[in-house]
Structures are given as C-alpha cells and as structure tokens.
C-alpha cells in the first residue's frame, strides 16, 4: 500500500495563524462584501477551541476512494466554497452561473459558503475522510498547500479526463502542472491569487516602489511599510528578492528571509503585518507601500487613482484556490461536469468579471471584454506573458516543516 503522510495536531502557532486568517486574512479578502462573512467567521472561530483542546485524531484509512457514483440517477451535487467567491445578483438571491448550469444540465447544485479557513475546514472533514466516509460534499475549493496535503493523504479522487474536455483544453499553462498535483490529476484551478507590491503614489511623493529591498531599506518609507500575515506571501516575496526560489525553499533559506524581515521590524521600517485591513491604511496613505493581494488592488484602484501596483523584477507570489472531489463523493461525475462548465470561456468571463481574481482559463479575454473592457485589459485578472513568467508558488511543506515555519513566522509578526 502506498504510504501517505499522517496529519498531526495543530501547533499553537498554526492555530494562531488560523485565527488571523479568519479575521483579517483569506476569509476577509475582498469578495464584494465582508458583511456576509461575519456569521461564518463567528461559527468557525467558536470551533477553534475544540480543535485546540483535543487536537486532530490520526488518520486510520487513506486509500478509500468512491465505490459507487450516483450521478446518473441523482441529478444533483453539493459544492462547498469560500464566502463571496462566486457571482451573485445585486439582491444576493441568485447565482447566475450556477443557475445556468442547472438549466442546461438538469443538475441541481447545493452551494454552501462553509469554507472559512483551510485548516479549520480540514479539521471539519478529516475524521470522515480518514474513516473512508462520505463528507456530504461532492466538490470543495481549497488553497494549493492544503490541496497538496490532502492529495498526499490519499483523500482526493482522481478526476476523469473524459468528463473535463474544456478544462483540459483551456487551463492556462501557468497553472497546468503544479509539483503537488502533476498533470492536474486531482484538481483544477478555481482562481489565482497574486501577492505583489502596491503603493500610494501620493504618499510616496510620486516615487515608484518596485522591490522588497526598497520596502525594507528605503529610509523615505520608514514606518509606512506593510507586509502580510500570510506567511507564504510575505516570506515568498522576500525569498525572491534574495534570489531564492520559494518552490525550492530550504530551512536555511526560510531562516535567512525571516532574519531579513526581522531587521525591518527592529528598525521600525515595517509598520505592521496585516491581513486584509491594509487596504484602508493604503487608501488613506498611512501605509505608503505594502505587500498586497491583487484582488484588493483591482478594487482599490477603481476608487483611488493614487493606488499603483508593481510586479517586482524578482517575481511575485501566486497561490491558487482549487476545485477537488473528496473521496467517497456521491456525485463525482456531476462535480466533474461543473468543473468543466467553469472552464468554458463565456462562463469563466462572468465569474472573473464579478470576483476580480486571476482567471485560469485561456481564451477568456474576448468574452470578458464583452462584459467589462477594463477588466479584460487588467493583467491582475488575465495575466500577460510577463506576469505569468514572473509568478512563483511556495512549495508544499510537510507537517514538521509547517509547524516549525509557522512558529518562526509567528514570533516575527508578534501574533
């Protein structure tokens, strides 16, 4: 039997990172409205106490895939996603792309915004997957490093290429062959999430800010620089600036990047580490420059002409949220049809126009231009060749590395 990594209980540092992510990080990233997230966040935060108290039980089974697919007889599927991560009508009552899918296929979609944080959701479904049980979900969306963990545990179904003609043909080359899922055997990208440098040119006196070195060393920016509380983004950009590849990061590389950031903290060059709340400070000019998420920058620029962004010469970090089918899913083929549907350029364009993240679908630009010409020209939504070539991702960490790296980053940020 193939050996798979076993999950370990979360460390105190990892639990702290979860709380940060749910209050100011990925859960709080701008997805049109933050208000809908508050109820989910309260429920998720309440669940953290239980996780911290009892830890996570070890997995007992790892290779139990689906034995029977009921898709042909049961025209439905259950789809779990993050909050504010799909197109909705202004009154919030309809999800146009999902409703069009149901009208076309007859497959009803139960759509649930119950993913608040990668680790918290992992804890929610782990016991069922470890025991070879159906999670009640046919399709889930998780971030690349968590996808890597779940695939390594043997908890994710292999996808059937015969059900994914559009996805196979239209997946952008940038996302086609991640090290953690070669050939996209188990996953397809939902959206890309670049981390880059943003600055307020009014606050910088018109000066361009284009590197991590400038963020950390330019005396004119002292006390007005922000980095993110997301470890892979802040450390990853720092590694790139040091000539290191986050895809190949070693413990020594990581320590060197932490030391460099610590120097910025000690000298008070760095004002603070932030989650999504940096947007207000950048907009006002309290932060002159910072590490930022592209989706936020797109929306800030629509209201403030002083906001600029730069893809550093050294490169940027791009993580991905990915569609996967968990083991024992009752409606695998239906889920694959929905994945494939979102890789049709017309459908992908409707999604991209609404949520403003990197669209992973080739051929979408022309369709998006029919909806929003400005979005179609924006490389933060449809990357140009230069941006795609400069994009890097943080390698998957094993449980021991994750614990050690998280503890060091937590000490750095003071969280």
mmCIF file of C-alpha atoms in Angstrom:
data_model
loop_
_atom_site.group_PDB
_atom_site.id
_atom_site.type_symbol
_atom_site.label_atom_id
_atom_site.label_comp_id
_atom_site.label_asym_id
_atom_site.label_seq_id
_atom_site.Cartn_x
_atom_site.Cartn_y
_atom_site.Cartn_z
ATOM 1 C CA UNK A 1 0.000 0.000 0.000
ATOM 2 C CA UNK A 2 1.234 3.455 -0.831
ATOM 3 C CA UNK A 3 2.428 5.351 2.232
ATOM 4 C CA UNK A 4 0.757 8.670 2.952
ATOM 5 C CA UNK A 5 1.624 11.455 5.363
ATOM 6 C CA UNK A 6 -0.441 11.355 8.553
ATOM 7 C CA UNK A 7 -1.966 14.586 9.866
ATOM 8 C CA UNK A 8 -0.744 15.889 13.190
ATOM 9 C CA UNK A 9 -2.439 18.109 15.784
ATOM 10 C CA UNK A 10 -2.150 21.808 15.082
ATOM 11 C CA UNK A 11 0.544 23.661 16.995
ATOM 12 C CA UNK A 12 -0.197 26.864 18.905
ATOM 13 C CA UNK A 13 1.430 28.854 16.099
ATOM 14 C CA UNK A 14 -0.691 27.157 13.462
ATOM 15 C CA UNK A 15 -3.858 27.799 15.475
ATOM 16 C CA UNK A 16 -2.856 31.449 15.785
ATOM 17 C CA UNK A 17 -2.382 31.605 12.032
ATOM 18 C CA UNK A 18 -5.867 30.143 11.583
ATOM 19 C CA UNK A 19 -7.399 32.855 13.751
ATOM 20 C CA UNK A 20 -5.501 35.559 11.852
ATOM 21 C CA UNK A 21 -6.644 34.155 8.537
ATOM 22 C CA UNK A 22 -10.274 34.061 9.603
ATOM 23 C CA UNK A 23 -10.326 37.608 10.958
ATOM 24 C CA UNK A 24 -8.056 39.536 8.601
ATOM 25 C CA UNK A 25 -6.638 37.107 6.059
ATOM 26 C CA UNK A 26 -8.088 34.908 3.347
ATOM 27 C CA UNK A 27 -11.609 34.873 4.794
ATOM 28 C CA UNK A 28 -11.520 38.653 4.902
ATOM 29 C CA UNK A 29 -10.186 39.187 1.400
ATOM 30 C CA UNK A 30 -12.398 41.497 -0.586
ATOM 31 C CA UNK A 31 -15.110 39.463 -2.275
ATOM 32 C CA UNK A 32 -17.550 42.343 -2.875
ATOM 33 C CA UNK A 33 -18.876 42.350 0.685
ATOM 34 C CA UNK A 34 -17.377 41.414 4.030
ATOM 35 C CA UNK A 35 -20.683 41.508 5.859
ATOM 36 C CA UNK A 36 -21.798 38.043 4.852
ATOM 37 C CA UNK A 37 -18.589 36.580 6.260
ATOM 38 C CA UNK A 38 -19.196 37.658 9.834
ATOM 39 C CA UNK A 39 -21.645 34.910 10.720
ATOM 40 C CA UNK A 40 -19.454 32.224 9.233
ATOM 41 C CA UNK A 41 -16.411 33.651 10.958
ATOM 42 C CA UNK A 42 -18.092 33.571 14.351
ATOM 43 C CA UNK A 43 -19.074 29.943 13.894
ATOM 44 C CA UNK A 44 -15.612 28.992 12.692
ATOM 45 C CA UNK A 45 -13.830 30.857 15.474
ATOM 46 C CA UNK A 46 -16.012 29.106 18.013
ATOM 47 C CA UNK A 47 -14.890 25.785 16.604
ATOM 48 C CA UNK A 48 -11.232 26.577 17.099
ATOM 49 C CA UNK A 49 -11.433 25.939 20.825
ATOM 50 C CA UNK A 50 -12.400 22.360 20.219
ATOM 51 C CA UNK A 51 -9.574 21.892 17.748
ATOM 52 C CA UNK A 52 -7.075 23.381 20.148
ATOM 53 C CA UNK A 53 -8.296 21.311 23.057
ATOM 54 C CA UNK A 54 -8.414 17.869 21.530
ATOM 55 C CA UNK A 55 -6.028 18.120 18.604
ATOM 56 C CA UNK A 56 -6.742 16.220 15.420
ATOM 57 C CA UNK A 57 -7.020 12.411 15.541
ATOM 58 C CA UNK A 58 -4.641 10.441 13.323
ATOM 59 C CA UNK A 59 -5.944 9.102 10.038
ATOM 60 C CA UNK A 60 -6.915 5.451 10.004
ATOM 61 C CA UNK A 61 -7.570 4.998 6.277
ATOM 62 C CA UNK A 62 -6.037 6.759 3.312
ATOM 63 C CA UNK A 63 -6.844 4.968 0.072
ATOM 64 C CA UNK A 64 -10.631 4.564 0.118
ATOM 65 C CA UNK A 65 -11.982 6.241 -2.983
ATOM 66 C CA UNK A 66 -15.550 6.232 -4.213
ATOM 67 C CA UNK A 67 -17.046 2.791 -4.795
ATOM 68 C CA UNK A 68 -20.270 3.958 -6.442
ATOM 69 C CA UNK A 69 -21.123 7.130 -8.330
ATOM 70 C CA UNK A 70 -24.815 8.006 -8.176
ATOM 71 C CA UNK A 71 -24.614 10.895 -10.647
ATOM 72 C CA UNK A 72 -26.663 9.255 -13.382
ATOM 73 C CA UNK A 73 -29.675 8.648 -11.146
ATOM 74 C CA UNK A 74 -29.278 11.571 -8.734
ATOM 75 C CA UNK A 75 -29.122 14.803 -10.710
ATOM 76 C CA UNK A 76 -27.546 16.915 -8.004
ATOM 77 C CA UNK A 77 -24.290 17.805 -6.285
ATOM 78 C CA UNK A 78 -23.095 19.646 -3.181
ATOM 79 C CA UNK A 79 -20.451 22.358 -3.662
ATOM 80 C CA UNK A 80 -18.525 23.896 -0.714
ATOM 81 C CA UNK A 81 -16.699 27.183 -1.316
ATOM 82 C CA UNK A 82 -15.343 30.278 0.422
ATOM 83 C CA UNK A 83 -17.614 33.229 1.133
ATOM 84 C CA UNK A 84 -18.155 35.827 -1.611
ATOM 85 C CA UNK A 85 -16.346 33.709 -4.178
ATOM 86 C CA UNK A 86 -18.924 33.350 -6.937
ATOM 87 C CA UNK A 87 -21.101 35.688 -8.981
ATOM 88 C CA UNK A 88 -24.372 36.784 -7.383
ATOM 89 C CA UNK A 89 -27.122 39.198 -8.381
ATOM 90 C CA UNK A 90 -27.342 42.601 -6.715
ATOM 91 C CA UNK A 91 -30.109 41.434 -4.408
ATOM 92 C CA UNK A 92 -27.990 38.441 -3.345
ATOM 93 C CA UNK A 93 -30.749 35.984 -4.178
ATOM 94 C CA UNK A 94 -29.376 34.378 -7.343
ATOM 95 C CA UNK A 95 -26.086 32.900 -8.552
ATOM 96 C CA UNK A 96 -26.374 33.279 -12.337
ATOM 97 C CA UNK A 97 -23.639 30.872 -13.456
ATOM 98 C CA UNK A 98 -24.848 28.078 -11.185
ATOM 99 C CA UNK A 99 -28.463 28.587 -12.196
ATOM 100 C CA UNK A 100 -27.481 28.485 -15.881
ATOM 101 C CA UNK A 101 -25.622 25.205 -15.258
ATOM 102 C CA UNK A 102 -28.722 23.672 -13.670
ATOM 103 C CA UNK A 103 -30.950 24.897 -16.501
ATOM 104 C CA UNK A 104 -28.633 23.358 -19.084
ATOM 105 C CA UNK A 105 -27.878 20.034 -17.376
ATOM 106 C CA UNK A 106 -30.755 19.430 -15.006
ATOM 107 C CA UNK A 107 -28.216 19.016 -12.202
ATOM 108 C CA UNK A 108 -29.224 20.901 -9.050
ATOM 109 C CA UNK A 109 -26.353 22.493 -7.120
ATOM 110 C CA UNK A 110 -26.474 22.841 -3.351
ATOM 111 C CA UNK A 111 -23.963 25.666 -2.906
ATOM 112 C CA UNK A 112 -22.618 26.269 0.599
ATOM 113 C CA UNK A 113 -20.223 29.009 1.733
ATOM 114 C CA UNK A 114 -18.799 26.928 4.572
ATOM 115 C CA UNK A 115 -15.055 27.194 3.935
ATOM 116 C CA UNK A 116 -13.731 29.884 6.239
ATOM 117 C CA UNK A 117 -10.109 28.818 6.542
ATOM 118 C CA UNK A 118 -8.081 25.948 5.088
ATOM 119 C CA UNK A 119 -7.041 24.392 8.396
ATOM 120 C CA UNK A 120 -10.431 24.862 10.019
ATOM 121 C CA UNK A 121 -12.181 23.164 7.089
ATOM 122 C CA UNK A 122 -9.600 20.363 7.086
ATOM 123 C CA UNK A 123 -10.442 19.718 10.721
ATOM 124 C CA UNK A 124 -14.154 19.703 9.876
ATOM 125 C CA UNK A 125 -13.941 16.881 7.319
ATOM 126 C CA UNK A 126 -10.846 14.993 8.407
ATOM 127 C CA UNK A 127 -12.457 12.319 10.575
ATOM 128 C CA UNK A 128 -14.880 11.317 7.806
ATOM 129 C CA UNK A 129 -12.173 11.107 5.168
ATOM 130 C CA UNK A 130 -9.817 9.217 7.483
ATOM 131 C CA UNK A 131 -12.536 6.635 8.090
ATOM 132 C CA UNK A 132 -13.482 6.254 4.444
ATOM 133 C CA UNK A 133 -16.809 8.052 4.830
ATOM 134 C CA UNK A 134 -18.697 10.439 2.557
ATOM 135 C CA UNK A 135 -18.221 14.051 3.706
ATOM 136 C CA UNK A 136 -21.561 15.034 2.189
ATOM 137 C CA UNK A 137 -19.701 17.213 -0.312
ATOM 138 C CA UNK A 138 -19.005 16.488 -3.965
ATOM 139 C CA UNK A 139 -16.822 19.493 -4.727
ATOM 140 C CA UNK A 140 -14.587 21.621 -2.493
ATOM 141 C CA UNK A 141 -12.283 24.616 -3.045
ATOM 142 C CA UNK A 142 -9.044 24.798 -1.059
ATOM 143 C CA UNK A 143 -5.704 26.590 -1.367
ATOM 144 C CA UNK A 144 -2.783 24.867 -3.085
ATOM 145 C CA UNK A 145 -0.768 23.974 0.016
ATOM 146 C CA UNK A 146 -3.799 22.353 1.661
ATOM 147 C CA UNK A 147 -4.654 20.576 -1.587
ATOM 148 C CA UNK A 148 -1.142 19.142 -1.559
ATOM 149 C CA UNK A 149 -1.651 17.856 1.963
ATOM 150 C CA UNK A 150 -4.993 16.210 1.205
ATOM 151 C CA UNK A 151 -3.764 14.622 -2.019
ATOM 152 C CA UNK A 152 -0.733 13.230 -0.180
ATOM 153 C CA UNK A 153 -3.084 11.697 2.382
ATOM 154 C CA UNK A 154 -4.941 9.897 -0.415
ATOM 155 C CA UNK A 155 -8.210 11.685 0.368
ATOM 156 C CA UNK A 156 -8.933 13.218 -3.045
ATOM 157 C CA UNK A 157 -10.442 11.471 -6.071
ATOM 158 C CA UNK A 158 -8.576 11.230 -9.347
ATOM 159 C CA UNK A 159 -10.526 13.130 -11.978
ATOM 160 C CA UNK A 160 -11.767 11.541 -15.198
ATOM 161 C CA UNK A 161 -10.325 13.482 -18.179
ATOM 162 C CA UNK A 162 -13.213 12.272 -20.336
ATOM 163 C CA UNK A 163 -15.550 14.485 -18.279
ATOM 164 C CA UNK A 164 -13.257 17.531 -18.490
ATOM 165 C CA UNK A 165 -12.727 18.443 -22.165
ATOM 166 C CA UNK A 166 -12.963 22.223 -21.661
ATOM 167 C CA UNK A 167 -10.859 22.169 -18.505
ATOM 168 C CA UNK A 168 -8.145 20.095 -20.159
ATOM 169 C CA UNK A 169 -8.071 22.291 -23.255
ATOM 170 C CA UNK A 170 -8.431 25.707 -21.618
ATOM 171 C CA UNK A 171 -6.386 25.567 -18.401
ATOM 172 C CA UNK A 172 -3.701 28.268 -18.626
ATOM 173 C CA UNK A 173 -0.155 26.953 -18.915
ATOM 174 C CA UNK A 174 0.783 28.862 -15.741
ATOM 175 C CA UNK A 175 -1.412 26.523 -13.685
ATOM 176 C CA UNK A 176 -1.179 23.331 -15.718
ATOM 177 C CA UNK A 177 1.444 21.285 -13.896
ATOM 178 C CA UNK A 178 1.921 22.088 -10.178
ATOM 179 C CA UNK A 179 4.512 19.977 -8.358
ATOM 180 C CA UNK A 180 1.905 18.909 -5.801
ATOM 181 C CA UNK A 181 -0.511 17.579 -8.462
ATOM 182 C CA UNK A 182 1.385 16.729 -11.662
ATOM 183 C CA UNK A 183 -0.793 16.989 -14.725
ATOM 184 C CA UNK A 184 -3.753 18.130 -12.613
ATOM 185 C CA UNK A 185 -4.776 14.538 -11.913
ATOM 186 C CA UNK A 186 -6.809 15.528 -8.822
ATOM 187 C CA UNK A 187 -7.579 19.246 -9.136
ATOM 188 C CA UNK A 188 -8.340 22.230 -11.345
ATOM 189 C CA UNK A 189 -7.697 25.871 -10.503
ATOM 190 C CA UNK A 190 -10.668 27.934 -9.374
ATOM 191 C CA UNK A 191 -8.804 31.266 -9.191
ATOM 192 C CA UNK A 192 -5.240 32.541 -8.884
ATOM 193 C CA UNK A 193 -4.321 34.904 -6.036
ATOM 194 C CA UNK A 194 -1.203 37.022 -6.715
ATOM 195 C CA UNK A 195 0.687 38.801 -3.952
ATOM 196 C CA UNK A 196 2.665 41.795 -5.200
ATOM 197 C CA UNK A 197 3.680 45.314 -4.166
ATOM 198 C CA UNK A 198 1.168 48.150 -4.014
ATOM 199 C CA UNK A 199 1.843 51.777 -3.168
ATOM 200 C CA UNK A 200 0.036 55.069 -2.788
ATOM 201 C CA UNK A 201 1.877 57.469 -5.094
ATOM 202 C CA UNK A 202 0.528 60.460 -3.202
ATOM 203 C CA UNK A 203 2.062 59.078 -0.006
ATOM 204 C CA UNK A 204 5.370 58.327 -1.748
ATOM 205 C CA UNK A 205 5.551 61.773 -3.331
ATOM 206 C CA UNK A 206 5.152 60.262 -6.768
ATOM 207 C CA UNK A 207 8.030 57.817 -6.299
ATOM 208 C CA UNK A 208 7.677 54.256 -7.589
ATOM 209 C CA UNK A 209 8.141 51.362 -5.163
ATOM 210 C CA UNK A 210 9.159 48.252 -7.058
ATOM 211 C CA UNK A 211 11.028 45.791 -4.837
ATOM 212 C CA UNK A 212 11.092 44.162 -1.434
ATOM 213 C CA UNK A 213 14.556 45.658 -0.981
ATOM 214 C CA UNK A 214 13.025 49.113 -1.298
ATOM 215 C CA UNK A 215 10.267 48.226 1.139
ATOM 216 C CA UNK A 216 12.845 47.104 3.690
ATOM 217 C CA UNK A 217 15.615 49.637 3.109
ATOM 218 C CA UNK A 218 14.293 52.906 1.667
ATOM 219 C CA UNK A 219 14.546 55.454 4.514
ATOM 220 C CA UNK A 220 11.797 57.591 2.958
ATOM 221 C CA UNK A 221 9.351 54.730 3.562
ATOM 222 C CA UNK A 222 10.355 54.122 7.184
ATOM 223 C CA UNK A 223 7.391 53.373 9.407
ATOM 224 C CA UNK A 224 4.973 53.287 6.467
ATOM 225 C CA UNK A 225 5.580 49.778 5.106
ATOM 226 C CA UNK A 226 3.255 46.787 5.480
ATOM 227 C CA UNK A 227 3.731 43.051 4.982
ATOM 228 C CA UNK A 228 1.034 40.380 5.076
ATOM 229 C CA UNK A 229 0.293 37.977 7.914
ATOM 230 C CA UNK A 230 0.098 35.229 5.284
ATOM 231 C CA UNK A 231 3.485 33.533 5.692
ATOM 232 C CA UNK A 232 3.845 32.180 2.166
ATOM 233 C CA UNK A 233 3.224 35.574 0.581
ATOM 234 C CA UNK A 234 5.495 37.720 2.760
ATOM 235 C CA UNK A 235 8.326 35.205 3.089
ATOM 236 C CA UNK A 236 7.956 34.108 -0.533
ATOM 237 C CA UNK A 237 8.385 37.644 -1.906
ATOM 238 C CA UNK A 238 11.359 38.170 0.405
ATOM 239 C CA UNK A 239 12.967 34.948 -0.825
ATOM 240 C CA UNK A 240 12.514 36.017 -4.442
ATOM 241 C CA UNK A 241 14.144 39.361 -3.669
ATOM 242 C CA UNK A 242 17.088 37.405 -2.214
ATOM 243 C CA UNK A 243 17.476 35.363 -5.406
ATOM 244 C CA UNK A 244 15.895 32.257 -3.876
ATOM 245 C CA UNK A 245 13.025 30.246 -5.317
ATOM 246 C CA UNK A 246 10.083 29.642 -2.950
ATOM 247 C CA UNK A 247 9.407 26.452 -4.927
ATOM 248 C CA UNK A 248 12.680 25.048 -3.543
ATOM 249 C CA UNK A 249 12.851 26.774 -0.146
ATOM 250 C CA UNK A 250 15.100 25.127 2.422
ATOM 251 C CA UNK A 251 15.049 25.662 6.188
ATOM 252 C CA UNK A 252 18.173 27.813 5.876
ATOM 253 C CA UNK A 253 16.582 29.920 3.127
ATOM 254 C CA UNK A 254 13.499 30.405 5.271
ATOM 255 C CA UNK A 255 15.579 31.442 8.295
ATOM 256 C CA UNK A 256 17.502 33.952 6.172
ATOM 257 C CA UNK A 257 14.278 35.524 4.919
ATOM 258 C CA UNK A 258 12.881 35.692 8.460
ATOM 259 C CA UNK A 259 16.091 37.362 9.650
ATOM 260 C CA UNK A 260 15.814 39.942 6.894
ATOM 261 C CA UNK A 261 12.222 40.728 7.800
ATOM 262 C CA UNK A 262 13.147 40.832 11.499
ATOM 263 C CA UNK A 263 15.677 43.535 10.710
ATOM 264 C CA UNK A 264 12.866 45.543 9.129
ATOM 265 C CA UNK A 265 10.774 45.082 12.282
ATOM 266 C CA UNK A 266 13.625 46.017 14.632
ATOM 267 C CA UNK A 267 14.493 49.165 12.679
ATOM 268 C CA UNK A 268 10.799 50.104 12.593
ATOM 269 C CA UNK A 269 10.924 50.195 8.784
ATOM 270 C CA UNK A 270 7.926 47.852 8.833
ATOM 271 C CA UNK A 271 4.887 49.491 10.392
ATOM 272 C CA UNK A 272 2.998 46.228 10.855
ATOM 273 C CA UNK A 273 1.973 42.873 9.443
ATOM 274 C CA UNK A 274 -1.613 42.956 8.253
ATOM 275 C CA UNK A 275 -4.399 40.923 6.814
ATOM 276 C CA UNK A 276 -6.937 42.471 4.504
ATOM 277 C CA UNK A 277 -7.125 45.522 6.762
ATOM 278 C CA UNK A 278 -4.105 47.049 4.987
ATOM 279 C CA UNK A 279 -6.490 48.334 2.322
ATOM 280 C CA UNK A 280 -7.803 51.173 4.481
ATOM 281 C CA UNK A 281 -4.309 52.304 5.501
ATOM 282 C CA UNK A 282 -3.020 52.163 1.921
ATOM 283 C CA UNK A 283 -6.027 54.069 0.651
ATOM 284 C CA UNK A 284 -5.507 56.817 3.246
ATOM 285 C CA UNK A 285 -1.731 56.890 2.803
ATOM 286 C CA UNK A 286 -0.907 55.751 6.348
ATOM 287 C CA UNK A 287 0.867 52.926 4.561
ATOM 288 C CA UNK A 288 2.932 54.298 1.694
ATOM 289 C CA UNK A 289 3.688 50.858 0.289
ATOM 290 C CA UNK A 290 2.975 47.256 1.169
ATOM 291 C CA UNK A 291 2.673 43.671 0.079
ATOM 292 C CA UNK A 292 -0.868 43.339 -1.260
ATOM 293 C CA UNK A 293 -3.301 40.913 -2.854
ATOM 294 C CA UNK A 294 -4.161 41.620 -6.475
ATOM 295 C CA UNK A 295 -7.927 41.291 -5.957
ATOM 296 C CA UNK A 296 -7.798 44.107 -3.419
ATOM 297 C CA UNK A 297 -5.675 46.292 -5.672
ATOM 298 C CA UNK A 298 -8.153 45.997 -8.539
ATOM 299 C CA UNK A 299 -10.942 47.259 -6.332
ATOM 300 C CA UNK A 300 -8.863 49.963 -4.607
ATOM 301 C CA UNK A 301 -7.833 51.384 -7.974
ATOM 302 C CA UNK A 302 -11.448 51.749 -9.016
ATOM 303 C CA UNK A 303 -11.922 54.282 -6.216
ATOM 304 C CA UNK A 304 -8.462 55.812 -5.766
ATOM 305 C CA UNK A 305 -6.307 56.841 -8.760
ATOM 306 C CA UNK A 306 -3.244 57.164 -6.496
ATOM 307 C CA UNK A 307 -3.032 53.401 -5.923
ATOM 308 C CA UNK A 308 -0.425 51.700 -8.109
ATOM 309 C CA UNK A 309 0.985 48.204 -8.176
ATOM 310 C CA UNK A 310 4.217 46.587 -9.317
ATOM 311 C CA UNK A 311 5.236 43.063 -10.171
ATOM 312 C CA UNK A 312 8.801 43.094 -8.792
ATOM 313 C CA UNK A 313 11.567 42.181 -11.246
ATOM 314 C CA UNK A 314 12.409 39.312 -8.914
ATOM 315 C CA UNK A 315 8.885 37.944 -9.308
ATOM 316 C CA UNK A 316 5.599 37.699 -7.445
ATOM 317 C CA UNK A 317 3.849 35.009 -5.435
ATOM 318 C CA UNK A 318 0.713 33.421 -6.816
ATOM 319 C CA UNK A 319 -1.231 30.893 -4.823
ATOM 320 C CA UNK A 320 -4.267 29.106 -6.220
ATOM 321 C CA UNK A 321 -7.609 28.004 -4.890
ATOM 322 C CA UNK A 322 -8.506 24.688 -6.465
ATOM 323 C CA UNK A 323 -11.553 22.540 -7.193
ATOM 324 C CA UNK A 324 -11.309 18.961 -5.891
ATOM 325 C CA UNK A 325 -13.613 15.975 -5.374
ATOM 326 C CA UNK A 326 -13.187 14.382 -1.915
ATOM 327 C CA UNK A 327 -13.131 10.607 -1.520
ATOM 328 C CA UNK A 328 -16.499 8.836 -1.360
ATOM 329 C CA UNK A 329 -18.248 11.766 -3.051
ATOM 330 C CA UNK A 330 -21.652 10.521 -4.111
ATOM 331 C CA UNK A 331 -21.840 12.586 -7.314
ATOM 332 C CA UNK A 332 -18.319 12.641 -8.772
ATOM 333 C CA UNK A 333 -19.324 12.803 -12.443
ATOM 334 C CA UNK A 334 -21.750 15.658 -11.736
ATOM 335 C CA UNK A 335 -18.965 17.522 -9.937
ATOM 336 C CA UNK A 336 -16.654 16.984 -12.903
ATOM 337 C CA UNK A 337 -19.310 18.409 -15.225
ATOM 338 C CA UNK A 338 -19.462 21.538 -13.058
ATOM 339 C CA UNK A 339 -15.668 21.894 -13.053
ATOM 340 C CA UNK A 340 -15.677 21.613 -16.837
ATOM 341 C CA UNK A 341 -18.512 24.128 -17.124
ATOM 342 C CA UNK A 342 -16.466 26.811 -15.357
ATOM 343 C CA UNK A 343 -13.709 26.291 -17.929
ATOM 344 C CA UNK A 344 -15.942 27.409 -20.777
ATOM 345 C CA UNK A 345 -14.676 30.926 -21.630
ATOM 346 C CA UNK A 346 -18.136 32.546 -21.559
ATOM 347 C CA UNK A 347 -18.825 31.168 -18.087
ATOM 348 C CA UNK A 348 -15.316 31.925 -16.819
ATOM 349 C CA UNK A 349 -15.690 35.524 -18.020
ATOM 350 C CA UNK A 350 -18.862 36.016 -15.976
ATOM 351 C CA UNK A 351 -17.085 34.739 -12.872
ATOM 352 C CA UNK A 352 -13.950 36.824 -13.492
ATOM 353 C CA UNK A 353 -15.956 39.999 -14.052
ATOM 354 C CA UNK A 354 -17.538 39.588 -10.658
ATOM 355 C CA UNK A 355 -14.745 38.422 -8.344
ATOM 356 C CA UNK A 356 -11.670 40.090 -9.926
ATOM 357 C CA UNK A 357 -9.069 37.394 -9.278
ATOM 358 C CA UNK A 358 -6.721 35.771 -11.783
ATOM 359 C CA UNK A 359 -8.778 33.743 -14.220
ATOM 360 C CA UNK A 360 -7.116 30.391 -15.034
ATOM 361 C CA UNK A 361 -8.995 29.943 -18.316
ATOM 362 C CA UNK A 362 -7.334 30.550 -21.666
ATOM 363 C CA UNK A 363 -9.476 32.290 -24.254
ATOM 364 C CA UNK A 364 -11.446 34.298 -21.717
ATOM 365 C CA UNK A 365 -10.193 37.779 -22.649
ATOM 366 C CA UNK A 366 -12.517 38.280 -25.618
ATOM 367 C CA UNK A 367 -15.543 37.119 -23.641
ATOM 368 C CA UNK A 368 -14.619 39.273 -20.640
ATOM 369 C CA UNK A 369 -14.242 42.328 -22.894
ATOM 370 C CA UNK A 370 -17.912 41.990 -23.804
ATOM 371 C CA UNK A 371 -18.765 42.395 -20.110
ATOM 372 C CA UNK A 372 -16.014 44.700 -18.837
ATOM 373 C CA UNK A 373 -13.354 46.048 -21.233
ATOM 374 C CA UNK A 374 -11.215 47.407 -18.415
ATOM 375 C CA UNK A 375 -11.139 44.051 -16.612
ATOM 376 C CA UNK A 376 -10.181 42.312 -19.861
ATOM 377 C CA UNK A 377 -7.106 44.567 -20.124
ATOM 378 C CA UNK A 378 -6.072 44.107 -16.489
ATOM 379 C CA UNK A 379 -3.112 41.705 -16.049
ATOM 380 C CA UNK A 380 -4.200 41.155 -12.445
ATOM 381 C CA UNK A 381 -7.271 39.382 -13.831
ATOM 382 C CA UNK A 382 -5.887 37.987 -17.089
ATOM 383 C CA UNK A 383 -2.099 37.774 -16.679
ATOM 384 C CA UNK A 384 0.050 38.803 -19.593
ATOM 385 C CA UNK A 385 3.057 36.692 -20.551
ATOM 386 C CA UNK A 386 5.440 38.722 -18.394
ATOM 387 C CA UNK A 387 3.333 38.337 -15.267
ATOM 388 C CA UNK A 388 2.831 34.617 -15.829
ATOM 389 C CA UNK A 389 6.578 34.111 -16.221
ATOM 390 C CA UNK A 390 7.290 36.033 -13.011
ATOM 391 C CA UNK A 391 4.770 34.072 -10.966
ATOM 392 C CA UNK A 392 6.050 31.703 -8.271
ATOM 393 C CA UNK A 393 4.460 29.469 -5.656
ATOM 394 C CA UNK A 394 5.600 28.301 -2.233
ATOM 395 C CA UNK A 395 6.418 24.613 -2.147
ATOM 396 C CA UNK A 396 4.257 22.225 -0.177
ATOM 397 C CA UNK A 397 5.502 21.763 3.397
ATOM 398 C CA UNK A 398 5.251 18.569 5.397
ATOM 399 C CA UNK A 399 3.677 18.678 8.857
ATOM 400 C CA UNK A 400 7.015 19.100 10.657
ATOM 401 C CA UNK A 401 8.122 21.947 8.379
ATOM 402 C CA UNK A 402 4.739 23.654 8.600
ATOM 403 C CA UNK A 403 4.902 23.659 12.389
ATOM 404 C CA UNK A 404 8.484 24.953 12.514
ATOM 405 C CA UNK A 405 7.989 27.633 9.857
ATOM 406 C CA UNK A 406 4.709 28.814 11.400
ATOM 407 C CA UNK A 407 6.307 29.183 14.838
ATOM 408 C CA UNK A 408 9.163 31.285 13.437
ATOM 409 C CA UNK A 409 6.812 33.483 11.435
ATOM 410 C CA UNK A 410 4.539 33.967 14.436
ATOM 411 C CA UNK A 411 7.484 35.152 16.525
ATOM 412 C CA UNK A 412 8.391 37.594 13.750
ATOM 413 C CA UNK A 413 4.916 39.098 13.459
ATOM 414 C CA UNK A 414 4.278 39.151 17.198
ATOM 415 C CA UNK A 415 0.888 37.499 16.670
#
